[in-house]
mmCIF file of C-alpha atoms in Angstrom:
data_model
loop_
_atom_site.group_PDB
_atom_site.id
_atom_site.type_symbol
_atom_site.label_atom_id
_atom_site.label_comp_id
_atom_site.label_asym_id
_atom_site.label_seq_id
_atom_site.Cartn_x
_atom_site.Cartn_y
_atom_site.Cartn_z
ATOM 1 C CA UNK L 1 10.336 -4.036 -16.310
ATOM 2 C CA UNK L 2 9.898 -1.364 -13.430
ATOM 3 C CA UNK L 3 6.907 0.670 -13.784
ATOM 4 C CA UNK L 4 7.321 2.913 -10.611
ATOM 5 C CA UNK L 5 10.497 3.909 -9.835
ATOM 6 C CA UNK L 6 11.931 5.707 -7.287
ATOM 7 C CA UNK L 7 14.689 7.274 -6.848
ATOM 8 C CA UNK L 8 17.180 7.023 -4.715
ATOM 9 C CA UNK L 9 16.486 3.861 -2.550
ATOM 10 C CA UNK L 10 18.064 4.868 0.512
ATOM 11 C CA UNK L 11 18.368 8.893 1.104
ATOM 12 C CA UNK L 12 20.286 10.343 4.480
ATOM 13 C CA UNK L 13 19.546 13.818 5.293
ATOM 14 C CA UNK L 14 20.604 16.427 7.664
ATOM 15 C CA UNK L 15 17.923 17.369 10.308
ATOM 16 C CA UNK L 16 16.233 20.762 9.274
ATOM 17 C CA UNK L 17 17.979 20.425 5.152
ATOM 18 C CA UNK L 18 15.587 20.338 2.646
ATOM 19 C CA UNK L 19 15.256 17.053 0.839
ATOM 20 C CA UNK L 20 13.434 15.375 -2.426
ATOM 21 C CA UNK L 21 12.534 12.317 -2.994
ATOM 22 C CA UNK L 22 11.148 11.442 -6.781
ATOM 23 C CA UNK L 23 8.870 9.057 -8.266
ATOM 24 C CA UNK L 24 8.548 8.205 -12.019
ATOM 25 C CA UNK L 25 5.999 5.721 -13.889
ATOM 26 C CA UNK L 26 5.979 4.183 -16.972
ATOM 27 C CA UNK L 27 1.916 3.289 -16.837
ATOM 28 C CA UNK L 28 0.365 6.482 -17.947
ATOM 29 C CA UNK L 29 -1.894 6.527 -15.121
ATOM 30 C CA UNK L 30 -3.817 9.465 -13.562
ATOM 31 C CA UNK L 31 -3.083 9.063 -9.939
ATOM 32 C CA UNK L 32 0.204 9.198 -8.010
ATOM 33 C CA UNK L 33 0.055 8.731 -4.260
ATOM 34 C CA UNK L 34 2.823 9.457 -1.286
ATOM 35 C CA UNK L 35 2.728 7.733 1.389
ATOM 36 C CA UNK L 36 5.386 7.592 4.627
ATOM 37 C CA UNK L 37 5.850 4.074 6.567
ATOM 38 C CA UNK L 38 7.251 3.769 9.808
ATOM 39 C CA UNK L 39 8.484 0.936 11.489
ATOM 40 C CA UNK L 40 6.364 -2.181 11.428
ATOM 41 C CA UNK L 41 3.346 0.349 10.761
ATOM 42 C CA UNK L 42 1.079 0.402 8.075
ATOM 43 C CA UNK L 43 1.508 3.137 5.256
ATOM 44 C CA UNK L 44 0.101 6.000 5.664
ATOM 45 C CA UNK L 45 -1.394 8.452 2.900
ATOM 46 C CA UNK L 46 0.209 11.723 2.829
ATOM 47 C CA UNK L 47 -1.360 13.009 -0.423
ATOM 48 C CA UNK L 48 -2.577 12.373 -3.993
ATOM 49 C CA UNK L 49 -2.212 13.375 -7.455
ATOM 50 C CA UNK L 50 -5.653 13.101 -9.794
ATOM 51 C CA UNK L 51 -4.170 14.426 -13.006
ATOM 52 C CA UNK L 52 -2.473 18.014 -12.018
ATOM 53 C CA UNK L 53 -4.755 18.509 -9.079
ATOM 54 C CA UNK L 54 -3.239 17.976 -5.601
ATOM 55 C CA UNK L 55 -5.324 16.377 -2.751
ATOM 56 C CA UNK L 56 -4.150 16.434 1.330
ATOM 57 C CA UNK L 57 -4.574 13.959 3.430
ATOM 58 C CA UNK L 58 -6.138 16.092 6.282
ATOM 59 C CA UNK L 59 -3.472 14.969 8.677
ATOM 60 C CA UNK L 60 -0.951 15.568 7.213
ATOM 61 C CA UNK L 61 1.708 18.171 7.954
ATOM 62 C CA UNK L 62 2.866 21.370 6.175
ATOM 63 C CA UNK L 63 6.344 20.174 6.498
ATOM 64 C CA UNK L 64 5.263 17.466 3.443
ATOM 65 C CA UNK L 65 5.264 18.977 -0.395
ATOM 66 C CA UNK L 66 4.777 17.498 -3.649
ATOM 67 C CA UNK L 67 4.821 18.238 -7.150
ATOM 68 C CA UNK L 68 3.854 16.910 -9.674
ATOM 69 C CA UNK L 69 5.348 18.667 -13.261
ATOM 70 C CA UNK L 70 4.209 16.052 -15.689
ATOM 71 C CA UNK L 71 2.003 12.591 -15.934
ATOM 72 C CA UNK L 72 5.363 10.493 -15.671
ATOM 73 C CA UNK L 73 6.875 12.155 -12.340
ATOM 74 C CA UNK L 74 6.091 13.160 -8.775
ATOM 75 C CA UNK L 75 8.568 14.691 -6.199
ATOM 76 C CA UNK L 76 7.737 14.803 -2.339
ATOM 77 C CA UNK L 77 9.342 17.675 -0.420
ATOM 78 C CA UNK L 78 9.753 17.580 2.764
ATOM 79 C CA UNK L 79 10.876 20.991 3.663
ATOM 80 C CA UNK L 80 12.904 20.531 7.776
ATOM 81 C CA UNK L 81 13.307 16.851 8.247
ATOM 82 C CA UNK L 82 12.738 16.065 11.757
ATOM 83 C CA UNK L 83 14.089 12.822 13.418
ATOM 84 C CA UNK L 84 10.407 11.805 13.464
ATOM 85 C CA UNK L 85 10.323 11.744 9.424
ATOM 86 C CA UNK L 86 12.771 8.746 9.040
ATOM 87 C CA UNK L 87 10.330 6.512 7.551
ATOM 88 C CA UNK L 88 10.255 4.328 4.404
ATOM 89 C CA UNK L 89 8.023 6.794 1.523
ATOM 90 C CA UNK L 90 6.581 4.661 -0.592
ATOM 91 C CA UNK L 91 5.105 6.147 -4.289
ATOM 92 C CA UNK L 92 2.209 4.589 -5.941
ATOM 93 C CA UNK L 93 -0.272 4.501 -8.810
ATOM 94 C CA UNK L 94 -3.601 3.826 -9.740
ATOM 95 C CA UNK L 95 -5.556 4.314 -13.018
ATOM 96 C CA UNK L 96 -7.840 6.682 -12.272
ATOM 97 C CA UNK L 97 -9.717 8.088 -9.403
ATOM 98 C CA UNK L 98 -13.352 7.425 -8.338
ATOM 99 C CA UNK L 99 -13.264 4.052 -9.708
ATOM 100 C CA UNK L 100 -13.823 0.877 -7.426
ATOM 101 C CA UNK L 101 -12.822 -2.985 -7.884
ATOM 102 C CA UNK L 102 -9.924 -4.449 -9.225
ATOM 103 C CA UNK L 103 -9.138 -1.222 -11.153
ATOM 104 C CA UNK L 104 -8.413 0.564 -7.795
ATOM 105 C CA UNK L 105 -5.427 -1.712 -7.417
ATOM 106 C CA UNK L 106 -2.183 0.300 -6.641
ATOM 107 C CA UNK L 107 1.301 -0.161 -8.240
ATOM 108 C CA UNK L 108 4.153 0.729 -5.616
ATOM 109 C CA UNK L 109 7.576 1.692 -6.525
ATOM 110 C CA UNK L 110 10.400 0.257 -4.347
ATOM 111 C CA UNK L 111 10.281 2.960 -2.189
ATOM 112 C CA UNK L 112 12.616 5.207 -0.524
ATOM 113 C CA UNK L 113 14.223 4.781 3.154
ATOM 114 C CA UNK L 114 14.775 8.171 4.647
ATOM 115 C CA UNK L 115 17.176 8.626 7.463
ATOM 116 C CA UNK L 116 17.893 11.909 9.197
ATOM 117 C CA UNK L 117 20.861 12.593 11.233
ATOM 118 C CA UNK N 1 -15.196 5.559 7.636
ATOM 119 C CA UNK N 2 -13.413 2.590 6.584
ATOM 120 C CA UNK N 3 -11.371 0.385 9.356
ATOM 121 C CA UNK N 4 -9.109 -2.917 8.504
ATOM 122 C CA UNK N 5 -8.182 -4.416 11.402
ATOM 123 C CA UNK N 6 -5.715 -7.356 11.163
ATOM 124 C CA UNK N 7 -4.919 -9.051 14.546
ATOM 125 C CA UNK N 8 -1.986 -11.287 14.010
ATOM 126 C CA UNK N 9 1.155 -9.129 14.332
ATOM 127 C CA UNK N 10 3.110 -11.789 13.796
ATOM 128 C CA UNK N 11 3.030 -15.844 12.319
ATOM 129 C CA UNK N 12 5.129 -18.500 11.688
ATOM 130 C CA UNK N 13 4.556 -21.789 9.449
ATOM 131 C CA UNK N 14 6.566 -24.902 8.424
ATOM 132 C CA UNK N 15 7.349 -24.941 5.043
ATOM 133 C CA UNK N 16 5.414 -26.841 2.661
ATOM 134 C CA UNK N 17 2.526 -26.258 5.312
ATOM 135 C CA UNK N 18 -0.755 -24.160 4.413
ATOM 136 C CA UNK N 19 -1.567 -20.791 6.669
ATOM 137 C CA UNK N 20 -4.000 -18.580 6.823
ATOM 138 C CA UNK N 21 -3.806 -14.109 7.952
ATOM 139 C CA UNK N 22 -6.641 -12.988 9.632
ATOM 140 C CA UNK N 23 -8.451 -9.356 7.961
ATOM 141 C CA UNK N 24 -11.401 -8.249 9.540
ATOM 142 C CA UNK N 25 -12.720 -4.947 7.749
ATOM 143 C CA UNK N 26 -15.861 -2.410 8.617
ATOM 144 C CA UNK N 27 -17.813 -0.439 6.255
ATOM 145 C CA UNK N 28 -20.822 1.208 5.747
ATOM 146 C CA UNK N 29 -20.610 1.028 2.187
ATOM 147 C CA UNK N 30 -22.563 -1.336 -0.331
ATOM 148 C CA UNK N 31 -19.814 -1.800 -2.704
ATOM 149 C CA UNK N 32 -15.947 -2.410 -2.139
ATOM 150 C CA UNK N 33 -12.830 -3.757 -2.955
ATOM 151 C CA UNK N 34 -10.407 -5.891 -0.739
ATOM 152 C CA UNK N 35 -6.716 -6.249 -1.415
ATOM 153 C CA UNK N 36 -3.582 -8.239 -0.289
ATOM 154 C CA UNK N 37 -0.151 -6.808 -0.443
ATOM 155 C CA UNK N 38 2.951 -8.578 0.464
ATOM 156 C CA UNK N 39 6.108 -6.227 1.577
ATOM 157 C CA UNK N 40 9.566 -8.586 1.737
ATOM 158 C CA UNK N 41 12.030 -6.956 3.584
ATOM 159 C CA UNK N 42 13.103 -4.913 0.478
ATOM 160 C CA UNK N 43 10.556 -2.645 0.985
ATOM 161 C CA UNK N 44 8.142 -3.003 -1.827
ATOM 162 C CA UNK N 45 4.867 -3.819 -1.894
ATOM 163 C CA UNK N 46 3.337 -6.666 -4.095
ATOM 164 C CA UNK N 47 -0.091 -6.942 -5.468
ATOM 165 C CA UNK N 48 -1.285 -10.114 -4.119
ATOM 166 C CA UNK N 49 -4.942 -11.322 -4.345
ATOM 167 C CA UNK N 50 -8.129 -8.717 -5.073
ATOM 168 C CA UNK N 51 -11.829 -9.698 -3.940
ATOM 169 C CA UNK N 52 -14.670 -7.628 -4.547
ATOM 170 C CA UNK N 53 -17.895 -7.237 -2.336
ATOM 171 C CA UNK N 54 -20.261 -8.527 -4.941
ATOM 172 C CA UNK N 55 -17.722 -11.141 -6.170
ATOM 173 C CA UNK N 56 -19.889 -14.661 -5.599
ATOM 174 C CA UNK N 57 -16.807 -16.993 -5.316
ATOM 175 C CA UNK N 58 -13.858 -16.339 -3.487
ATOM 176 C CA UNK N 59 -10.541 -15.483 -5.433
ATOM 177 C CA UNK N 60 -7.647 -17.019 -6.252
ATOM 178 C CA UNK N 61 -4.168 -16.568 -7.916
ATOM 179 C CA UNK N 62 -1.714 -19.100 -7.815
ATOM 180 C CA UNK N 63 -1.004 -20.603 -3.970
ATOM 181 C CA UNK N 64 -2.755 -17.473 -2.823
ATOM 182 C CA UNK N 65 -6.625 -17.603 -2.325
ATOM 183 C CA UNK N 66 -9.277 -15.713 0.153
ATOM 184 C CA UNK N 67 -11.783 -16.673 2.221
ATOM 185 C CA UNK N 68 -14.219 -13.737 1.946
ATOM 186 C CA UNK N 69 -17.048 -14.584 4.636
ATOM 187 C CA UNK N 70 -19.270 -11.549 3.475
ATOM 188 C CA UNK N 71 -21.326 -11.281 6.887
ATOM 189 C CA UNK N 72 -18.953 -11.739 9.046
ATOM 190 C CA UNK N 73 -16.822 -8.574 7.633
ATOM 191 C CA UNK N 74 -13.618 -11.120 6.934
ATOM 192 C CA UNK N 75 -11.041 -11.485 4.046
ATOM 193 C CA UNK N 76 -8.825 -13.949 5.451
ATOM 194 C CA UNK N 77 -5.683 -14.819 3.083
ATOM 195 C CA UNK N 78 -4.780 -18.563 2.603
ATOM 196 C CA UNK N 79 -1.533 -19.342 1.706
ATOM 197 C CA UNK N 80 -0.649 -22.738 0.473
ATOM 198 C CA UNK N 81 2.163 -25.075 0.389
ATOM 199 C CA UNK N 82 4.636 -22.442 2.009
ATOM 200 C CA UNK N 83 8.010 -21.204 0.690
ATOM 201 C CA UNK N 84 11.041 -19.711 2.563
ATOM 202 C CA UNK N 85 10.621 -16.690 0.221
ATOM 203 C CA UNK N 86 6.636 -15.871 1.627
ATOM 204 C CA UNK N 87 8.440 -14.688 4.307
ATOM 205 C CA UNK N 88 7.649 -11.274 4.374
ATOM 206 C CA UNK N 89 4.601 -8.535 5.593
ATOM 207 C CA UNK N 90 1.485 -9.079 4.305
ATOM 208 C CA UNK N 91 -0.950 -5.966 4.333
ATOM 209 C CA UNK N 92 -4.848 -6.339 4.019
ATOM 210 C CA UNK N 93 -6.416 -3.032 2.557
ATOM 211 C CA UNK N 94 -9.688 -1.890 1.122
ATOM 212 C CA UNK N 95 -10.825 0.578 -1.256
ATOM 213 C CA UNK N 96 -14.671 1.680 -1.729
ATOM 214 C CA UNK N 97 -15.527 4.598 -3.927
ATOM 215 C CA UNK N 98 -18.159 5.785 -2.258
ATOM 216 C CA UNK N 99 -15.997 6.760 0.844
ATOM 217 C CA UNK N 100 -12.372 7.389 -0.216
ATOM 218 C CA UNK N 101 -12.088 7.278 -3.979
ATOM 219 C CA UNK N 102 -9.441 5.148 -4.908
ATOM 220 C CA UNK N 103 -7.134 5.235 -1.677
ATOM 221 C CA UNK N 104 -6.693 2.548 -0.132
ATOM 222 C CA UNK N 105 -7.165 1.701 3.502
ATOM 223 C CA UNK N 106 -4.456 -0.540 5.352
ATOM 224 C CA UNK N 107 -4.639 -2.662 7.902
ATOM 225 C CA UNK N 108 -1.411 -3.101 10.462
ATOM 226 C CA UNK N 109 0.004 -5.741 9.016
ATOM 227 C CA UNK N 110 1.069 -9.268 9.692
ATOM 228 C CA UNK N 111 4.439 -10.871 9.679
ATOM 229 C CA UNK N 112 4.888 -14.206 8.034
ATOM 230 C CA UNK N 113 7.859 -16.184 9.090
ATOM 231 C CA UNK N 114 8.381 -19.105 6.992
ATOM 232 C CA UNK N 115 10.277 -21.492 9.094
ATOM 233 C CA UNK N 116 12.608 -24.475 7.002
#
């Protein structure tokens, strides 16, 4: 049974159009993450979701939005797609936040593989 | 802050063979969490193996154990008897609550071929 889904799998966008990619869970947990791999590169954290409060990774740019309306879903915005924003996103939960061991474990969706043309 | 270096971008094994992914990690902090990930080609990634810094004997699951060498800053991931389907990225990452919550840190990444 999936328990983080995301949807769609493979998303091609327009440079500079708006475009949202969405994450649900079935776990109930209190932490979403986003995070954007490139290429043979490790993923990187764009931001995270404790509850309803949103948390920025401090390098990451204003292009990249998120929302997150209810425990089961988060969106990530990304507001003027540049060439340099094709990337596999990859959503992800955890529990809760501030805990450490084997409950800090992270459950990823399947991600999403962005292309922009 | 938290670094996971991993230095093999790439490694190949005969199947049925055992191999072993190099994770080299630096902290400052006391207590922490280490984590394997495997990414097949599909693009998601799978909870592997989890050792934690106090943990006394090194973990297993399955084919998958770790060879956590505690002063030496190393969580290397042993694979046994090889299948075609290990073939895939394998990601090292560590958590410790003291510095980053509950995010997790990544290293680069290895990629296992699995040759028949």
């Amino acid at each position: 049974d999936a328990m983080v889904i995301q949807n769609p799998r493979y998303q091609v966008t327009q440079f500079g159009k708006p475009v949202t990619l969405s994450c649900s869970q079935t776990l109930n947990h209190n932490v979403m993450y986003w995070y954007q791999q490139k290429s043979s590169q490790a993923p990187k954290l764009l931001f995270h979701y404790y509850d309803k409060d949103f948390n920025n990774e401090a390098d990451t740019p204003d292009n990249f939005q998120s929302r997150r309306p209810n425990t089961s879903f988060c969106f990530l915005d990304i507001r003027s797609p540049g060439l340099g924003d094709a990337a596999m996103y990859l959503c992800a939960t955890s529990r809760d936040w501030g805990i450490g061991g084997r409950l800090a474990e992270a459950f990823f969706g399947q991600g999403t593989r962005l292309t922009v043309v | 802050a938290q670094k996971i270096t991993q230095t093999q971008p790439g490694m190949f094994v005969q199947e049925k063979e055992a191999v072993t992914l190099d994770c080299t990690y630096d902290t400052s902090d006391p207590s922490y969490g280490l984590f394997w990930y495997k990414q097949p080609s599909s693009g998601e990634m799978i909870f592997l193996i989890y050792q934690g810094s106090y943990d006394q004997q090194n973990a297993t699951e399955g084919r998958y154990s770790l060879n956590f060498q505690k002063a030496r800053k190393s969580a290397n991931l042993v694979i046994s008897a090889s299948q075609l389907g290990d073939s895939a990225m394998y990601f090292c990452a560590m958590n410790s609550v003291e510095t980053s919550g509950s995010r997790l840190t990544f290293g680069e990444g290895t990629q296992l071929t699995v040759n028949p």
